[in-house]
mmCIF file of C-alpha atoms in Angstrom:
data_model
loop_
_atom_site.group_PDB
_atom_site.id
_atom_site.type_symbol
_atom_site.label_atom_id
_atom_site.label_comp_id
_atom_site.label_asym_id
_atom_site.label_seq_id
_atom_site.Cartn_x
_atom_site.Cartn_y
_atom_site.Cartn_z
ATOM 1 C CA UNK N 708 39.563 41.950 -73.713
ATOM 2 C CA UNK N 709 43.382 42.040 -73.662
ATOM 3 C CA UNK N 710 43.616 38.228 -73.803
ATOM 4 C CA UNK N 711 41.268 38.123 -76.779
ATOM 5 C CA UNK N 712 43.330 40.733 -78.639
ATOM 6 C CA UNK N 713 46.588 38.989 -77.748
ATOM 7 C CA UNK N 714 45.174 35.646 -78.888
ATOM 8 C CA UNK N 715 44.110 37.120 -82.230
ATOM 9 C CA UNK N 716 47.596 38.552 -82.694
ATOM 10 C CA UNK N 717 49.308 35.277 -81.885
ATOM 11 C CA UNK N 718 46.849 33.207 -83.905
ATOM 12 C CA UNK N 719 47.975 35.041 -87.044
ATOM 13 C CA UNK N 720 51.499 33.696 -86.675
ATOM 14 C CA UNK N 721 53.828 34.023 -89.576
ATOM 15 C CA UNK N 722 54.931 30.979 -91.471
ATOM 16 C CA UNK N 723 58.580 29.937 -91.121
ATOM 17 C CA UNK N 724 60.893 32.622 -92.392
ATOM 18 C CA UNK N 725 60.467 32.474 -96.136
ATOM 19 C CA UNK N 726 61.054 35.598 -98.132
ATOM 20 C CA UNK N 727 58.071 36.858 -100.050
ATOM 21 C CA UNK N 728 58.507 37.029 -103.764
ATOM 22 C CA UNK N 729 55.819 39.644 -104.039
ATOM 23 C CA UNK N 730 54.652 42.657 -102.113
ATOM 24 C CA UNK N 731 51.493 43.235 -100.139
ATOM 25 C CA UNK N 732 49.306 46.273 -100.477
ATOM 26 C CA UNK N 733 48.511 47.491 -96.959
ATOM 27 C CA UNK N 734 47.493 50.738 -95.271
ATOM 28 C CA UNK N 735 49.843 52.285 -92.696
ATOM 29 C CA UNK N 736 48.531 55.223 -90.684
ATOM 30 C CA UNK N 737 45.918 55.896 -93.336
ATOM 31 C CA UNK N 738 48.296 55.795 -96.314
ATOM 32 C CA UNK N 739 48.359 52.943 -98.836
ATOM 33 C CA UNK N 740 51.747 51.335 -99.386
ATOM 34 C CA UNK N 741 53.331 48.154 -100.653
ATOM 35 C CA UNK N 742 55.654 46.037 -98.554
ATOM 36 C CA UNK N 743 57.488 42.741 -98.769
ATOM 37 C CA UNK N 744 57.381 42.415 -94.957
ATOM 38 C CA UNK N 745 55.905 39.122 -93.763
ATOM 39 C CA UNK N 746 55.382 40.242 -90.166
ATOM 40 C CA UNK N 747 54.547 43.401 -88.271
ATOM 41 C CA UNK N 748 58.087 43.429 -86.833
ATOM 42 C CA UNK N 749 59.587 43.357 -90.338
ATOM 43 C CA UNK N 750 57.334 46.231 -91.372
ATOM 44 C CA UNK N 751 58.404 48.296 -88.336
ATOM 45 C CA UNK N 752 62.073 47.588 -89.098
ATOM 46 C CA UNK N 753 61.574 48.476 -92.758
ATOM 47 C CA UNK N 754 60.187 51.844 -91.701
ATOM 48 C CA UNK N 755 63.328 52.451 -89.571
ATOM 49 C CA UNK N 756 61.298 52.254 -86.354
ATOM 50 C CA UNK N 757 62.792 49.021 -84.968
ATOM 51 C CA UNK N 758 64.436 50.808 -82.032
ATOM 52 C CA UNK N 759 61.671 53.347 -81.484
ATOM 53 C CA UNK N 760 59.135 53.099 -78.686
ATOM 54 C CA UNK N 761 55.898 52.787 -80.635
ATOM 55 C CA UNK N 762 52.480 51.262 -80.140
ATOM 56 C CA UNK N 763 50.985 49.205 -82.949
ATOM 57 C CA UNK N 764 47.548 48.052 -83.989
ATOM 58 C CA UNK N 765 46.575 45.688 -86.765
ATOM 59 C CA UNK N 766 43.070 46.063 -88.163
ATOM 60 C CA UNK N 767 42.024 47.934 -85.030
ATOM 61 C CA UNK N 768 43.469 45.426 -82.535
ATOM 62 C CA UNK N 769 46.404 46.380 -80.297
ATOM 63 C CA UNK N 770 49.534 44.281 -80.943
ATOM 64 C CA UNK N 771 52.070 44.158 -78.072
ATOM 65 C CA UNK N 772 55.723 44.571 -79.035
ATOM 66 C CA UNK N 773 56.579 41.059 -77.860
ATOM 67 C CA UNK N 774 54.335 39.428 -80.503
ATOM 68 C CA UNK N 775 55.023 41.664 -83.502
ATOM 69 C CA UNK N 776 57.451 39.100 -84.904
ATOM 70 C CA UNK N 777 54.729 36.457 -84.736
ATOM 71 C CA UNK N 778 52.032 38.647 -86.266
ATOM 72 C CA UNK N 779 51.676 37.963 -89.985
ATOM 73 C CA UNK N 780 50.613 40.640 -92.423
ATOM 74 C CA UNK N 781 48.039 40.036 -95.147
ATOM 75 C CA UNK N 782 46.864 42.014 -98.145
ATOM 76 C CA UNK N 783 44.653 44.996 -97.289
ATOM 77 C CA UNK N 784 45.641 44.973 -93.577
ATOM 78 C CA UNK N 785 45.346 48.299 -91.792
ATOM 79 C CA UNK N 786 48.309 49.084 -89.534
ATOM 80 C CA UNK N 787 48.487 51.966 -87.084
ATOM 81 C CA UNK N 788 51.839 52.981 -85.629
ATOM 82 C CA UNK N 789 51.900 55.684 -82.984
ATOM 83 C CA UNK N 790 54.699 57.117 -80.895
ATOM 84 C CA UNK N 791 54.217 58.651 -77.450
ATOM 85 C CA UNK N 792 54.350 62.419 -77.252
ATOM 86 C CA UNK N 793 55.590 64.563 -74.430
ATOM 87 C CA UNK N 794 54.143 67.826 -73.386
ATOM 88 C CA UNK N 795 50.795 69.015 -72.327
#
């Protein structure tokens, strides 16, 4: 299961670093937003979470931190970003 999810993440690699001239309409944690980010890593950085320990999912599939920069975003993608919580 993990290999299949990882493969799907990597198979959606971003094109060489070209700046978008338009924005995408995506959903982040249930809220619609527009972004010019080409990759999941750029989206995370744009939300000031680049240095935060977060877990991410794209369209319901887990995306490991090491492949976020290779994971391209597309219109209408659904992104979930969650941070670990302490306590009980």
